Amino acid sequence: MEMDLNAQVKKAGFFQRLKEFPSKLKEGVTKRINNVQKFGKDDPRRIIHSLKVGLSLTLVSMLYYVRPLYNSFGVSGMWAILTVVVVSEFTVGGTLSKGLNRGFATLIAGALGVGAVHLARFCGDKGEPIVLGIFVFSLGAAATFSRFFPRIKQRYDYGALIFILTFSMVAVSGYRTDEILVMAYQRLSTILIGGTICILVSIFVFPVWAGEDLHKMIANNIIKLANSLEGFEGEYFPSSEKSTSKETNSCVQQYKSILTSKSTEDTLANLARWEPGHGRFRLRHPWTKYLKIAGLVRQCAFHFEILNGYVLSDVKIPQDFISKIQEPCSIMSKEAGEALKAIAKSIKTMKRDNVSVTKHIEKSQNAIQTLRIALKTSSPETEKDLLEIIPGVTMASILIEIVNYVEKISEAVEEFSGLAHFKETPDPKVSPELGQQHQLLHRGSVKPVLEGDNDEEENNSSSHVVINVHDEQTPTTTNGKKVSGVEKTRVDVV
């Protein structure tokens, strides 16, 4: 009886699952489609890159589809398709890096392989495989060892790998074939064709520049750090009028993505160095300076990570001590955040804004002096009072260190702006008309001493030059009329 009941339950469960299968299948398919759409909307360039790879494969397939091309290259046309699959990268720098590495490595390794085969044939039938084995061992080991060098690992690792592969294939296959030159020519030609098609499509069809991504990433990281600094006041010094909210908390946490961005920055900087000049970026753009700025931003973010620990801490600090340090700390965090925003805007627009950045940094430095005075006047009387204010003093010292890092970031960006040829931002306090009038502040004339004038100046102890300088003063307004002051000065240069 129980067995019949269990069978009926299993049968009913099976039919129930079978009945629900279409709806679950529809739900699963819909969910995955939505995920794909969201993934594509997050960065539409991914879809464009996929289409570009498809276009490159279609173009290079003509080596097989077109009879004259197939008669010229034969089955070696498959190397062009393989090259497109391997070389195609998301950014122009990545494609150029792999394409040029593959092209030059194939050329050098092919030439050495052909030379090794011809040299080995002079050693006779018995000595040829031995000599080829020695060449393969020596060059393969040397090229593999070279991949451990940091500079080669960073920029030419793929080229070294292709060198090992190509040389070994040419040297080994050349032992069994007599048409080694024809084979090397066909493979080299098809690889160059595939690489050239990839590079041209990558550059001229909706290009994705690694340098531009790096530029935007550094500016956005600085903005994230600025938002975290500005949100610090609301987190550490919450007031009744301005209570802590989820929005403030999310602003404070924005710095966390900076802590893990080093590998991405290094990769983008390395790829950007392969790219030609484009847009606002010149051919010899100082890409390595981005890494210096990014390092300072990351160190500042690490300090803020420590500072955030005090924000989340449950340790209670005396309210009278908090009231003394609240105002200078709030000014420091706010002005440092504004300075970082001005720096980020300067990087994004590639225009110098030294006036605004310096103004905010000076205000934060003045707040540091005020904070130090407040700390000196808050000397604890007992050991218990000292222990209670230690977390607050530590927090203040970390905030001071963050402000100092903001100043270092400003100096690094100032150095970078000179190398990157940033445009000068005009001072809004000076009108364009006044600026034109003061392009030449001094006008004058120089009367040199000629040889014939010595007789006229017998009474003088030495010759001299007369310089008349006309100083233009700032236009003033008198009774509604503009008066341009002009002063004439005579200077005798002996």
PDB file of N, CA, C and O in Angstrom, residues 49-65 77-88 194 197-198 201:
ATOM      1  N   HIS A  49      33.846  45.586 -30.647  1.00  0.00           N
ATOM      2  CA  HIS A  49      35.081  44.800 -30.797  1.00  0.00           C
ATOM      3  C   HIS A  49      34.777  43.420 -31.366  1.00  0.00           C
ATOM      4  O   HIS A  49      35.521  42.925 -32.238  1.00  0.00           O
ATOM      5  N   SER A  50      33.701  42.806 -30.913  1.00  0.00           N
ATOM      6  CA  SER A  50      33.332  41.489 -31.442  1.00  0.00           C
ATOM      7  C   SER A  50      33.045  41.561 -32.938  1.00  0.00           C
ATOM      8  O   SER A  50      33.465  40.680 -33.706  1.00  0.00           O
ATOM      9  N   LEU A  51      32.352  42.613 -33.366  1.00  0.00           N
ATOM     10  CA  LEU A  51      32.062  42.788 -34.792  1.00  0.00           C
ATOM     11  C   LEU A  51      33.344  43.051 -35.582  1.00  0.00           C
ATOM     12  O   LEU A  51      33.480  42.599 -36.732  1.00  0.00           O
ATOM     13  N   LYS A  52      34.291  43.777 -34.987  1.00  0.00           N
ATOM     14  CA  LYS A  52      35.561  44.052 -35.659  1.00  0.00           C
ATOM     15  C   LYS A  52      36.360  42.774 -35.875  1.00  0.00           C
ATOM     16  O   LYS A  52      36.983  42.578 -36.931  1.00  0.00           O
ATOM     17  N   VAL A  53      36.351  41.879 -34.891  1.00  0.00           N
ATOM     18  CA  VAL A  53      37.050  40.601 -35.052  1.00  0.00           C
ATOM     19  C   VAL A  53      36.400  39.778 -36.156  1.00  0.00           C
ATOM     20  O   VAL A  53      37.092  39.158 -36.992  1.00  0.00           O
ATOM     21  N   GLY A  54      35.057  39.781 -36.188  1.00  0.00           N
ATOM     22  CA  GLY A  54      34.359  39.073 -37.260  1.00  0.00           C
ATOM     23  C   GLY A  54      34.695  39.639 -38.629  1.00  0.00           C
ATOM     24  O   GLY A  54      34.893  38.884 -39.601  1.00  0.00           O
ATOM     25  N   LEU A  55      34.799  40.975 -38.720  1.00  0.00           N
ATOM     26  CA  LEU A  55      35.168  41.612 -39.988  1.00  0.00           C
ATOM     27  C   LEU A  55      36.580  41.213 -40.412  1.00  0.00           C
ATOM     28  O   LEU A  55      36.827  40.908 -41.594  1.00  0.00           O
ATOM     29  N   SER A  56      37.514  41.208 -39.467  1.00  0.00           N
ATOM     30  CA  SER A  56      38.902  40.833 -39.784  1.00  0.00           C
ATOM     31  C   SER A  56      38.979  39.391 -40.267  1.00  0.00           C
ATOM     32  O   SER A  56      39.687  39.083 -41.239  1.00  0.00           O
ATOM     33  N   LEU A  57      38.247  38.499 -39.616  1.00  0.00           N
ATOM     34  CA  LEU A  57      38.248  37.092 -40.039  1.00  0.00           C
ATOM     35  C   LEU A  57      37.654  36.927 -41.437  1.00  0.00           C
ATOM     36  O   LEU A  57      38.154  36.133 -42.243  1.00  0.00           O
ATOM     37  N   THR A  58      36.614  37.697 -41.732  1.00  0.00           N
ATOM     38  CA  THR A  58      35.994  37.613 -43.060  1.00  0.00           C
ATOM     39  C   THR A  58      36.962  38.093 -44.140  1.00  0.00           C
ATOM     40  O   THR A  58      37.082  37.470 -45.208  1.00  0.00           O
ATOM     41  N   LEU A  59      37.663  39.196 -43.861  1.00  0.00           N
ATOM     42  CA  LEU A  59      38.602  39.723 -44.850  1.00  0.00           C
ATOM     43  C   LEU A  59      39.761  38.768 -45.100  1.00  0.00           C
ATOM     44  O   LEU A  59      40.175  38.544 -46.255  1.00  0.00           O
ATOM     45  N   VAL A  60      40.293  38.195 -44.024  1.00  0.00           N
ATOM     46  CA  VAL A  60      41.464  37.339 -44.181  1.00  0.00           C
ATOM     47  C   VAL A  60      41.079  35.979 -44.774  1.00  0.00           C
ATOM     48  O   VAL A  60      41.932  35.267 -45.339  1.00  0.00           O
ATOM     49  N   SER A  61      39.797  35.627 -44.685  1.00  0.00           N
ATOM     50  CA  SER A  61      39.355  34.361 -45.279  1.00  0.00           C
ATOM     51  C   SER A  61      39.404  34.394 -46.797  1.00  0.00           C
ATOM     52  O   SER A  61      39.334  33.344 -47.451  1.00  0.00           O
ATOM     53  N   MET A  62      39.520  35.593 -47.373  1.00  0.00           N
ATOM     54  CA  MET A  62      39.606  35.709 -48.829  1.00  0.00           C
ATOM     55  C   MET A  62      40.847  35.015 -49.382  1.00  0.00           C
ATOM     56  O   MET A  62      40.904  34.690 -50.566  1.00  0.00           O
ATOM     57  N   LEU A  63      41.845  34.801 -48.524  1.00  0.00           N
ATOM     58  CA  LEU A  63      43.033  34.062 -48.975  1.00  0.00           C
ATOM     59  C   LEU A  63      42.677  32.635 -49.382  1.00  0.00           C
ATOM     60  O   LEU A  63      43.400  32.009 -50.167  1.00  0.00           O
ATOM     61  N   TYR A  64      41.586  32.108 -48.826  1.00  0.00           N
ATOM     62  CA  TYR A  64      41.119  30.766 -49.183  1.00  0.00           C
ATOM     63  C   TYR A  64      40.032  30.817 -50.251  1.00  0.00           C
ATOM     64  O   TYR A  64      39.968  29.980 -51.134  1.00  0.00           O
ATOM     65  N   TYR A  65      39.148  31.828 -50.161  1.00  0.00           N
ATOM     66  CA  TYR A  65      37.990  31.871 -51.052  1.00  0.00           C
ATOM     67  C   TYR A  65      38.350  32.312 -52.469  1.00  0.00           C
ATOM     68  O   TYR A  65      37.750  31.858 -53.438  1.00  0.00           O
ATOM     69  N   GLY A  77      47.524  29.925 -45.939  1.00  0.00           N
ATOM     70  CA  GLY A  77      46.552  30.957 -45.601  1.00  0.00           C
ATOM     71  C   GLY A  77      45.923  30.762 -44.236  1.00  0.00           C
ATOM     72  O   GLY A  77      45.409  31.720 -43.639  1.00  0.00           O
ATOM     73  N   MET A  78      45.968  29.544 -43.719  1.00  0.00           N
ATOM     74  CA  MET A  78      45.434  29.292 -42.376  1.00  0.00           C
ATOM     75  C   MET A  78      46.229  30.041 -41.317  1.00  0.00           C
ATOM     76  O   MET A  78      45.701  30.378 -40.249  1.00  0.00           O
ATOM     77  N   TRP A  79      47.510  30.343 -41.602  1.00  0.00           N
ATOM     78  CA  TRP A  79      48.313  31.108 -40.647  1.00  0.00           C
ATOM     79  C   TRP A  79      47.789  32.533 -40.513  1.00  0.00           C
ATOM     80  O   TRP A  79      47.895  33.146 -39.443  1.00  0.00           O
ATOM     81  N   ALA A  80      47.218  33.071 -41.578  1.00  0.00           N
ATOM     82  CA  ALA A  80      46.630  34.412 -41.499  1.00  0.00           C
ATOM     83  C   ALA A  80      45.402  34.410 -40.593  1.00  0.00           C
ATOM     84  O   ALA A  80      45.206  35.323 -39.782  1.00  0.00           O
ATOM     85  N   ILE A  81      44.563  33.379 -40.722  1.00  0.00           N
ATOM     86  CA  ILE A  81      43.382  33.269 -39.855  1.00  0.00           C
ATOM     87  C   ILE A  81      43.813  33.084 -38.409  1.00  0.00           C
ATOM     88  O   ILE A  81      43.253  33.709 -37.490  1.00  0.00           O
ATOM     89  N   LEU A  82      44.824  32.245 -38.186  1.00  0.00           N
ATOM     90  CA  LEU A  82      45.329  32.041 -36.834  1.00  0.00           C
ATOM     91  C   LEU A  82      45.880  33.341 -36.258  1.00  0.00           C
ATOM     92  O   LEU A  82      45.677  33.651 -35.070  1.00  0.00           O
ATOM     93  N   THR A  83      46.550  34.129 -37.091  1.00  0.00           N
ATOM     94  CA  THR A  83      47.108  35.403 -36.640  1.00  0.00           C
ATOM     95  C   THR A  83      46.007  36.362 -36.205  1.00  0.00           C
ATOM     96  O   THR A  83      46.122  37.058 -35.187  1.00  0.00           O
ATOM     97  N   VAL A  84      44.922  36.434 -36.986  1.00  0.00           N
ATOM     98  CA  VAL A  84      43.810  37.328 -36.630  1.00  0.00           C
ATOM     99  C   VAL A  84      43.212  36.937 -35.285  1.00  0.00           C
ATOM    100  O   VAL A  84      42.928  37.790 -34.433  1.00  0.00           O
ATOM    101  N   VAL A  85      43.018  35.641 -35.077  1.00  0.00           N
ATOM    102  CA  VAL A  85      42.431  35.174 -33.813  1.00  0.00           C
ATOM    103  C   VAL A  85      43.326  35.515 -32.637  1.00  0.00           C
ATOM    104  O   VAL A  85      42.852  35.919 -31.566  1.00  0.00           O
ATOM    105  N   VAL A  86      44.636  35.371 -32.805  1.00  0.00           N
ATOM    106  CA  VAL A  86      45.572  35.568 -31.700  1.00  0.00           C
ATOM    107  C   VAL A  86      45.876  37.043 -31.460  1.00  0.00           C
ATOM    108  O   VAL A  86      45.991  37.486 -30.308  1.00  0.00           O
ATOM    109  N   VAL A  87      45.990  37.825 -32.541  1.00  0.00           N
ATOM    110  CA  VAL A  87      46.453  39.201 -32.417  1.00  0.00           C
ATOM    111  C   VAL A  87      45.336  40.165 -32.032  1.00  0.00           C
ATOM    112  O   VAL A  87      45.580  41.181 -31.374  1.00  0.00           O
ATOM    113  N   SER A  88      44.111  39.895 -32.420  1.00  0.00           N
ATOM    114  CA  SER A  88      43.006  40.828 -32.164  1.00  0.00           C
ATOM    115  C   SER A  88      42.819  41.055 -30.669  1.00  0.00           C
ATOM    116  O   SER A  88      42.529  40.120 -29.915  1.00  0.00           O
ATOM    117  N   GLY A 194      47.681  38.883 -42.155  1.00  0.00           N
ATOM    118  CA  GLY A 194      46.717  38.801 -41.056  1.00  0.00           C
ATOM    119  C   GLY A 194      46.933  39.875 -40.008  1.00  0.00           C
ATOM    120  O   GLY A 194      45.981  40.521 -39.550  1.00  0.00           O
ATOM    121  N   ILE A 197      45.895  43.386 -41.414  1.00  0.00           N
ATOM    122  CA  ILE A 197      44.434  43.554 -41.436  1.00  0.00           C
ATOM    123  C   ILE A 197      43.909  43.849 -40.033  1.00  0.00           C
ATOM    124  O   ILE A 197      43.070  44.747 -39.832  1.00  0.00           O
ATOM    125  N   CYS A 198      44.415  43.143 -39.031  1.00  0.00           N
ATOM    126  CA  CYS A 198      43.994  43.381 -37.638  1.00  0.00           C
ATOM    127  C   CYS A 198      44.317  44.803 -37.199  1.00  0.00           C
ATOM    128  O   CYS A 198      43.481  45.483 -36.591  1.00  0.00           O
ATOM    129  N   VAL A 201      42.066  47.457 -39.088  1.00  0.00           N
ATOM    130  CA  VAL A 201      40.688  47.441 -38.580  1.00  0.00           C
ATOM    131  C   VAL A 201      40.631  48.029 -37.180  1.00  0.00           C
ATOM    132  O   VAL A 201      39.716  48.789 -36.832  1.00  0.00           O
TER     133      VAL A 201
END
